[in-house]
Structures are given as structure tokens and as C-alpha cells.
Amino acid sequence: MTDTAIAASALGKRFGRRGGWALRDCTVRLPAGRVCAVVGPNGAGKSTLLALAAGLLGATEGELTVLGTTPAEARTRIGYVAQDKPLYPQLTVAETLRMGADLNPGRWDAAAAERIVSAGDLNPGSRVRALSGGQRTRVALALALGKRPELLLLDEPMADLDPLARHELMGVLMVQAAQHGTTIAMSSHVVAELEDSCDHLLLIGGGRVRLAGEIDDLLAAHTRVAADADADLAPHTVVESRTTGRQLSALIRPAGPLPADWRTATPSLEELVLGHLRNPGAPALTPDSASASAPDSASASTEETVA
Amino acid sequence: MTALPAPLPSAGPPHLTRWLLRLHRPALYAWTALVLLTAVLLILLQGPFADAAAEGWRQYNSCGFNARCVYDQSAILRYKDWYNYATLATAAVPFLAGAWAGGALLGKELESGTARLSWTQSSTPVRWLAVRLATPAAVVTAGTAPLAWLHHLAWAAGRGRIHSAKEWYDVGTFHTGGPVLVGLSLAGLAAGALAGLLVRRTLPALGLGVLLTGAIWGTVLVLLPHLWPTLGRSGRGYLAAPSGSWTVSQGGTAAHYHVTYHPYAHYWPLQLTATAVLLALTALLTLACFLVLRRLTGRAAAR
């Protein structure tokens, strides 16, 4: 067993020889057993990263290790649900689950898959083509979880669910993660939907990693400050700053103690994400970059992540 | 740490073929119906229809130059018409195979994303494609082989007895009455599959599958006379090939005229070489399918 679910170094994917880069220079490490939110605007490269990890695409450059081996070798231990929840429309719900059993011999947990489906009040005899978006998501999740994956990759899993179903299915995922130690990586462009359930964050913008790490560590590394307009923010790393009248408000990564007359607050996850997305020039904060730029403060947090 | 539950006892290879057949059950039923109906028609042609038409021609020939002649014209036309329909149905098989493989078998799966669903189960994309090529190939061979044989019998039943029957080198008759039909259908299937993998959308892939199948057939038509050495005659006067043989070329002047042809004895050599060419082409197309799949899923992932 390995304690790393996904390790990527300088990973890049370009579609076509002259196409643009969907993902570039992506170096991340997702520890096993975490629930990781992969966040970023549409077209940021989230889906590409998940498809690479699922062994559906070949990387153009860089290295990618999943569950201690190549994505293709780890295929039987990975569950993947694509954004549009593809299922065979002509099969019934029950047939879809039977297919899952037949295509994953030796791994299939029929009881778990049926539990997820029956919780949704789904008739096993209904054809998949007759299901609503939320019901399809439920069947797709049942198919992915029935495989008893060690790593579950979910691309925008909750996008077409009503709040009730979203809450309920998120609960199913959290139980799975807690009971079986399943590592879950799920992408979303809605931060709020992930804040309560995820403990790890990967923020991708413009095909590059902007933020990576435990959410608590990331929040602790940032501070919202309000100060006089002429205050000098150096030597702290400024993610975003705005001056309104005589007031300066900023999101910073403190490099040391802050002056006593600055009012400080812990940012919310959403503020953190939006601050970084609005300011593409802000330096990235990942465990690797932290150890390079600020050795004294980062070595502690890096070790924390590894342990 | 991730606790891996004990494996279930029912471990074995994934049942990909069973689910492929389940997914395409309507197509399988339609194919079975087409084969059965055409087979029944060909058996009728070979037996009662051919006999009645031959009897009609016997009556017609015995009339000599009598002004009044009574013969069963409808029996002659019935054999001729239904023979054409059966030939058309049989000749459509390679195109149907190409259209189905491009559209329903691969184009639709790649367009709707169910291909990715399959690739994230416990078997590789290569196995996924291998099953999707081998199973239909077996089904198509099992259907086209008896059809070609029955078609040949239906044609042979009229040979020499029914004067309106097609010659052996008639395009429809030659390409539906022997192993060439099996070769064409398999090549159509592989071409359609390649179209599906390249285009990855249902309708365009369906169209390209038909187009490629047509191109393959056209190429075979052009190549066919050259696949076996022709016989030739040359000399003074306008020579003709012996009756019942397929004239490939003729020309020259009255003083020096030449004609090349395939006698009926070349029927099987031509059938077998054309089939070999088609099977080699099918192998190349299949190889191309796997190369395209590898480009789609990445070198390592496709394994």
C-alpha cells in the first residue's frame, strides 16, 4: 500500500499537436484517504487531470503515479464518474448494476451498489434513458462505488442535483470515505458545495496549479487584513489587495508577525479561491513551492501533509 | 490506511462479450431476421422458382418459329426479379456492417461517453475494442457465409437452364455468391470501426463507414480482373472470347486483333484471391483501429 493516492510531477496534456495545453506543469500530491476538492473555473483543466488519473488519456509530458503505479495498472482500483454521467440508455438500472458485477469480477460489492440505488427510490426495472439527471448520477455513483475503489474520481458529480439529493449523495460519499478509507477527488466550480465535506484542496486555473494542500493549512496560511491605505504590505506575499478611500483590504500570506493596528480575519475558502482566481499573477502555494520560497514556515506544514 | 476488502469468490475474466450482445440485441435480432428471410428467399429461388423458370424457357424454346407460343412468362420474371432482390439484400450486407460499426458500435459509444464508462471498469480499452471487433466479425461471418453459399446455389440452379439468368461475372452475382461477400463484409466492419474511432460521432461515423465500404468495393471491382492471369487470343479478324467467359479487354485492327478474358474456370481462383486481398485489408484496418485507440487513450493506458 502506498500513502499517496495521486502524485503528479510536471504533468501536462495537450490535445492535438498544435492544440493548446489543457493542463501544464501540474505538480501535485494527494495523500491517500483524503477527500480532495479539485476547484477551478470552467475549462481550467480539472476534467483533464481527472481523466489522466483515471487512465483515460495519456499525458503529453510529465509523470503521473496513481495508487503507487501507473493509472492503467491501477485501473481495477479506480472508480471514475464523468461529468455527463454516461450510462447505456437501453439498459435498466438493475442490468446496469449486473453489468458492473460482470465487468468487475472479484471486486464487485452488489449490496453497496444496490443500497445507493434503493436509497434513491429508483425502480430497478426502469430504463436508464427514462431517468432524471439526479437519478442518473445516483446510478453512475452506484456503478463506481460498487467496484469498491481505493480512489474515486468524480468530475462535477453534483452539478445536476437538487440540494436535497446533493446533500444525501455527498453523505453517501463521506460514509464511503470514512468506512473504507477511499480517497476521493471531486471537481467542481462551485466552492460552497465542497467546503463542508472536503479536507484537501487543489485549485487549478489556466491549466496550472494555484493552490494545493490541506484546506485548514491553506486557510491558516492566509489572512484577510484591513489597514490604512498607505500601509506597506511587504514582506508579506500579497494575493489580492484593494484600496477603497483610505482603507486598504488585502488577502495576504503573512511572512511574519503583522502590525498590531491591522485588523485581521481568517478568510473563508470561497474568498481564498476567488482571490487567487481573480489574480492570476499571485504566486501559487503548493507544498513544493512553499518549501522553496519560505523554508522556515513551510517545512513544518510539508511534514504535516506527508504524515 | 485504505483497507482492501477480501476479494469476492466470483473472480474470473470480465464478461465483455455477453454485455456487448446485450447492448446490441436489437441489431442482432434485425441481422438474424435479414439473414433468415434472405436465406428462405434464396432457397425458394434455388428450388421451385428456378425450376419453374427453367420450365418456362423450355416451353419458349420449343415454340420454335410458331406464331403462337404458350409459355410461363411470369415464372421467368419471378425468378429474375426475386433473384435481383435477393442479390440486392445480400450485397447490402457489407454496407450495413460498415454503417453499424461506425455509427452504433463505436461512434455512439465514443460520442456519448459510454466508452469511457467501459474503460474505467476492470478491463483495458484494448480488450474493449478487441471484443467489439471480434464478436461482430464472428456474427457477420456466421451470417454471410451461408448467404453466399445459398446465393451461389440459387445462381447455379439457373445456369444453362434459364437464359435470362445473370452471367457468373455479373457484379452483383460475383460479389454475393462466394467468399468475397464474407471478405467484403469483414472489411466493411473494420472500415466502419475505424470511422467510428476517427470521427467519434454517431451520424458522421455512420456515413464515413458506408463511404469507406463503398471505396473498398470500388477498389475490388477495379482490381478484380487483374487478380488472376487472363487467357488471350489474337489474330486476324474480330475475335471474341469463348461464350460464358468474361471479356477483360479487346482491341486492335482487323488485321491484328486481340482479346483477353477469364473463362468460368477462373471463378474460384478469382473469388479466393479477391477474398485474400480483402482479408489482408481487414487486418490492416483492424491494426489502424488499435493504433487510433492508442492515440486516444495514451500509449500506456490502452494496454
Coordinates of C-alpha atoms in Angstrom, one line a residue, chain A:
Chain A
M1 CA 0.0 0.0 0.0
T2 CA 1.1 3.5 -0.6
D3 CA 0.2 6.6 1.3
T4 CA -0.1 8.7 -1.8
A5 CA -3.2 8.4 -4.0
I6 CA -2.1 10.7 -6.8
A7 CA 1.4 12.1 -7.4
A8 CA 1.9 14.2 -10.5
S9 CA 5.1 16.0 -11.5
A10 CA 5.3 18.5 -14.3
L11 CA 2.3 16.8 -15.8
G12 CA 1.0 18.3 -19.0
K13 CA -1.7 17.4 -21.6
R14 CA -2.1 18.9 -25.0
F15 CA -4.9 17.9 -27.3
G16 CA -3.6 17.6 -30.9
R17 CA -0.1 18.5 -32.0
R18 CA -0.9 22.2 -32.3
G19 CA -3.7 22.4 -29.8
G20 CA -3.5 24.4 -26.6
W21 CA -2.4 23.0 -23.3
A22 CA -5.4 21.8 -21.2
L23 CA -3.1 21.2 -18.3
R24 CA 0.5 22.3 -17.9
D25 CA 3.3 21.9 -15.4
C26 CA 1.0 20.3 -12.9
T27 CA 2.8 19.1 -9.8
V28 CA 0.5 17.8 -7.0
R29 CA 0.5 15.1 -4.4
L30 CA -2.8 13.9 -3.0
P31 CA -2.3 11.8 0.2
A32 CA -4.4 8.6 0.5
G33 CA -7.6 8.7 2.5
R34 CA -8.3 12.4 1.8
V35 CA -11.4 13.9 0.3
C36 CA -10.0 16.4 -2.2
A37 CA -11.8 19.2 -3.9
V38 CA -10.4 20.0 -7.4
V39 CA -11.6 23.5 -7.9
G40 CA -11.2 25.9 -10.8
P41 CA -13.2 27.8 -13.4
N42 CA -14.7 26.1 -16.4
G43 CA -12.0 24.9 -18.8
A44 CA -9.3 25.1 -16.2
G45 CA -8.1 21.6 -16.7
K46 CA -9.9 19.8 -13.9
S47 CA -11.6 17.2 -16.1
T48 CA -8.3 16.7 -17.9
L49 CA -6.5 16.0 -14.7
L50 CA -9.2 13.5 -13.5
A51 CA -9.2 11.8 -16.9
L52 CA -5.4 11.4 -16.8
A53 CA -5.6 9.9 -13.3
A54 CA -8.4 7.5 -14.5
G55 CA -6.1 6.2 -17.3
L56 CA -8.5 7.6 -20.0
L57 CA -5.9 9.8 -21.5
G58 CA -2.2 9.6 -22.0
A59 CA -0.1 12.5 -20.6
T60 CA 1.8 14.6 -23.2
E61 CA 4.6 15.3 -20.7
G62 CA 5.5 14.7 -17.1
E63 CA 4.9 11.8 -14.7
L64 CA 1.7 10.6 -13.0
T65 CA 1.6 7.9 -10.4
V66 CA -1.8 6.7 -9.1
L67 CA -2.1 4.4 -6.1
G68 CA 1.6 3.7 -6.4
T69 CA 1.6 2.7 -10.0
T70 CA 0.6 3.9 -13.5
P71 CA -3.1 4.9 -14.0
A72 CA -3.5 1.9 -16.4
E73 CA -2.1 -0.6 -13.9
A74 CA -4.4 0.9 -11.2
R75 CA -7.5 0.6 -13.4
T76 CA -9.2 -2.1 -11.3
R77 CA -8.8 0.0 -8.1
I78 CA -10.1 3.3 -9.5
G79 CA -13.7 4.5 -9.7
Y80 CA -14.5 7.3 -12.2
V81 CA -17.7 9.2 -12.9
A82 CA -17.5 11.5 -15.9
Q83 CA -19.2 14.9 -15.9
D84 CA -22.1 13.9 -18.1
K85 CA -22.7 10.6 -16.2
P86 CA -22.6 8.4 -19.3
L87 CA -24.6 5.2 -18.9
Y88 CA -26.1 2.8 -21.5
P89 CA -29.6 4.2 -22.0
Q90 CA -31.1 0.9 -23.2
L91 CA -30.2 -1.0 -20.0
T92 CA -32.4 -1.0 -16.9
V93 CA -31.0 0.1 -13.6
A94 CA -30.8 -3.5 -12.4
E95 CA -29.0 -4.5 -15.7
T96 CA -26.5 -1.7 -15.3
L97 CA -25.6 -2.9 -11.8
R98 CA -25.4 -6.5 -13.1
M99 CA -23.0 -5.2 -15.9
G100 CA -20.9 -3.6 -13.1
A101 CA -20.7 -7.0 -11.4
D102 CA -19.8 -8.8 -14.7
L103 CA -17.2 -6.2 -15.7
N104 CA -15.5 -6.0 -12.3
P105 CA -15.2 -9.7 -11.3
G106 CA -13.8 -10.2 -7.9
R107 CA -14.3 -6.6 -6.8
W108 CA -18.0 -6.0 -7.1
D109 CA -19.9 -5.2 -3.9
A110 CA -23.5 -5.8 -5.0
A111 CA -25.0 -4.8 -1.7
A112 CA -23.3 -1.5 -1.6
A113 CA -24.3 -0.6 -5.2
E114 CA -27.9 -1.7 -4.5
R115 CA -28.0 0.3 -1.3
I116 CA -27.2 3.5 -3.1
V117 CA -29.7 2.9 -5.8
S118 CA -32.5 1.9 -3.5
A119 CA -32.0 4.9 -1.3
G120 CA -33.0 7.0 -4.3
D121 CA -36.4 5.4 -4.6
L122 CA -35.4 4.1 -8.0
N123 CA -37.3 1.3 -9.7
P124 CA -34.7 -1.3 -10.7
G125 CA -36.7 -2.1 -13.8
S126 CA -36.6 1.4 -15.2
R127 CA -34.6 2.0 -18.3
V128 CA -31.7 4.4 -17.8
R129 CA -32.9 6.6 -20.6
A130 CA -36.1 7.3 -18.6
L131 CA -34.2 8.6 -15.5
S132 CA -33.8 12.2 -14.4
G133 CA -30.4 13.8 -14.1
G134 CA -30.2 13.2 -10.4
Q135 CA -31.2 9.6 -10.8
R136 CA -28.6 9.0 -13.4
T137 CA -26.0 10.5 -11.1
R138 CA -27.1 8.1 -8.4
V139 CA -26.8 5.0 -10.7
A140 CA -23.4 6.3 -12.0
L141 CA -22.2 6.6 -8.4
A142 CA -23.5 3.2 -7.5
L143 CA -21.6 1.7 -10.5
A144 CA -18.4 3.5 -9.4
L145 CA -18.7 2.6 -5.7
G146 CA -19.8 -1.0 -6.4
K147 CA -16.3 -1.5 -7.7
R148 CA -15.0 -0.8 -4.2
P149 CA -12.4 1.7 -5.5
E150 CA -9.5 2.8 -3.5
L151 CA -9.5 6.0 -5.4
L152 CA -12.8 7.6 -6.6
L153 CA -12.5 10.3 -9.2
L154 CA -15.7 12.4 -9.7
D155 CA -16.0 15.0 -12.3
E156 CA -18.6 17.6 -11.3
P157 CA -20.6 14.9 -9.5
M158 CA -23.3 17.1 -8.0
A159 CA -23.8 19.6 -10.9
D160 CA -27.3 18.5 -11.9
L161 CA -28.7 17.5 -8.5
D162 CA -31.2 19.3 -6.3
P163 CA -29.9 20.5 -2.9
L164 CA -31.6 17.6 -1.1
A165 CA -30.2 14.9 -3.4
R166 CA -26.8 16.6 -3.3
H167 CA -26.7 16.6 0.4
E168 CA -27.8 13.0 0.6
L169 CA -25.3 11.7 -2.0
M170 CA -22.5 13.7 -0.5
G171 CA -23.3 11.9 2.7
V172 CA -23.0 8.6 0.9
L173 CA -19.6 9.6 -0.3
M174 CA -18.4 10.7 3.1
V175 CA -19.6 7.4 4.6
Q176 CA -17.6 5.6 1.9
A177 CA -14.5 7.6 2.6
A178 CA -14.8 7.1 6.4
Q179 CA -15.6 3.4 6.3
H180 CA -13.3 2.2 3.6
G181 CA -10.6 4.9 3.6
T182 CA -11.4 5.6 0.0
T183 CA -9.6 8.6 -1.4
I184 CA -12.0 10.9 -3.2
A185 CA -11.1 13.6 -5.7
M186 CA -14.0 15.6 -6.9
S187 CA -14.0 18.6 -9.2
S188 CA -16.4 21.5 -9.0
H189 CA -16.6 25.1 -9.9
V190 CA -18.9 25.7 -7.0
V191 CA -16.7 26.0 -3.9
A192 CA -19.5 26.2 -1.4
E193 CA -20.7 22.7 -2.3
L194 CA -17.3 21.2 -1.3
E195 CA -16.4 23.3 1.8
D196 CA -18.0 21.1 4.4
S197 CA -17.0 17.7 3.0
C198 CA -13.5 18.1 1.7
D199 CA -10.3 18.3 3.6
H200 CA -7.9 18.8 0.8
L201 CA -7.9 21.5 -1.9
L202 CA -6.5 21.6 -5.4
L203 CA -7.1 24.9 -7.2
I204 CA -6.4 24.8 -10.9
G205 CA -6.5 28.0 -13.0
G206 CA -5.4 28.4 -16.6
G207 CA -4.1 24.8 -16.7
R208 CA -1.8 25.3 -13.7
V209 CA -2.0 24.5 -10.0
R210 CA -2.6 27.6 -8.0
L211 CA -3.2 26.2 -4.5
A212 CA -2.7 22.7 -3.2
G213 CA -2.8 21.3 0.3
E214 CA -5.0 20.7 3.4
I215 CA -7.8 23.2 3.5
D216 CA -7.0 24.0 7.1
D217 CA -3.4 24.7 6.3
L218 CA -4.2 26.8 3.4
L219 CA -6.7 28.9 5.4
A220 CA -4.2 29.2 8.2
A221 CA -1.5 30.4 5.7
H222 CA -3.7 33.3 4.6
T223 CA -5.0 36.3 6.4
R224 CA -7.5 38.9 5.4
V225 CA -6.3 42.3 6.6
A226 CA -7.7 45.7 6.7
A227 CA -5.3 48.6 7.2
D228 CA -4.8 52.3 6.3
A229 CA -4.4 52.9 2.6
D230 CA -0.7 53.8 3.0
A231 CA 0.2 50.7 4.8
D232 CA 3.2 48.7 3.4
L233 CA 2.3 45.1 2.8
A234 CA 5.9 44.0 2.3
P235 CA 7.4 41.5 3.2
H236 CA 4.2 39.5 3.1
T237 CA 3.0 37.7 0.0
V238 CA 0.0 39.6 -1.5
V239 CA -2.6 37.6 -3.2
E240 CA -5.0 40.4 -3.7
S241 CA -5.3 44.0 -2.5
R242 CA -7.9 46.7 -2.9
T243 CA -8.0 50.3 -1.8
T244 CA -11.3 51.9 -1.2
G245 CA -10.9 55.5 0.1
R246 CA -8.5 55.5 3.0
Q247 CA -8.9 51.8 3.6
L248 CA -6.8 49.0 2.2
S249 CA -8.1 45.5 2.3
A250 CA -6.0 42.6 1.2
L251 CA -5.6 38.9 1.2
I252 CA -2.0 38.1 2.2
R253 CA 0.2 35.2 3.2
P254 CA 1.9 36.6 6.3
A255 CA 5.7 36.2 6.3
G256 CA 6.0 37.2 9.9
P257 CA 4.0 39.0 12.7
L258 CA 1.6 41.6 11.5
P259 CA 1.5 45.1 12.8
A260 CA -0.9 45.4 15.8
D261 CA -3.1 48.2 14.2
W262 CA -4.1 45.9 11.2
R263 CA -7.4 44.3 11.6
T264 CA -7.1 40.6 10.6
A265 CA -9.6 37.8 9.9
T266 CA -9.3 34.3 8.6
P267 CA -10.6 34.1 5.0
S268 CA -13.3 31.7 4.0
L269 CA -12.5 29.0 1.5
E270 CA -14.5 30.9 -1.1
E271 CA -12.6 34.1 -0.5
L272 CA -9.4 32.2 -0.8
V273 CA -10.4 30.6 -4.1
L274 CA -11.8 33.8 -5.6
G275 CA -8.8 35.8 -4.5
H276 CA -6.5 33.5 -6.4
L277 CA -8.7 33.2 -9.4
R278 CA -9.1 37.0 -9.8
N279 CA -5.4 37.5 -9.6
P280 CA -3.6 35.0 -11.9
G281 CA -0.3 36.8 -11.1
A282 CA -0.5 35.8 -7.4
P283 CA 2.2 33.2 -6.6
A284 CA 1.0 29.6 -6.3
L285 CA 1.0 28.0 -2.9
T286 CA 1.7 24.3 -3.0
P287 CA 3.7 22.2 -0.6
D288 CA 6.6 22.2 -3.1
S289 CA 6.5 26.0 -3.7
A290 CA 6.2 26.7 0.0
S291 CA 9.3 24.7 0.8
A292 CA 11.2 26.6 -1.9
S293 CA 10.1 30.1 -1.1
A294 CA 9.7 30.2 2.7
P295 CA 11.8 27.4 4.1
D296 CA 11.2 28.0 7.8
S297 CA 7.5 28.2 7.9
A298 CA 6.8 25.7 5.2
S299 CA 8.9 22.8 6.3
A300 CA 6.5 22.2 9.2
S301 CA 3.4 22.3 7.0
T302 CA 5.0 20.0 4.4
E303 CA 5.8 17.4 7.1
E304 CA 2.3 17.7 8.4
T305 CA 0.9 16.8 4.9
V306 CA 3.2 13.9 4.4
A307 CA 2.4 12.4 7.8

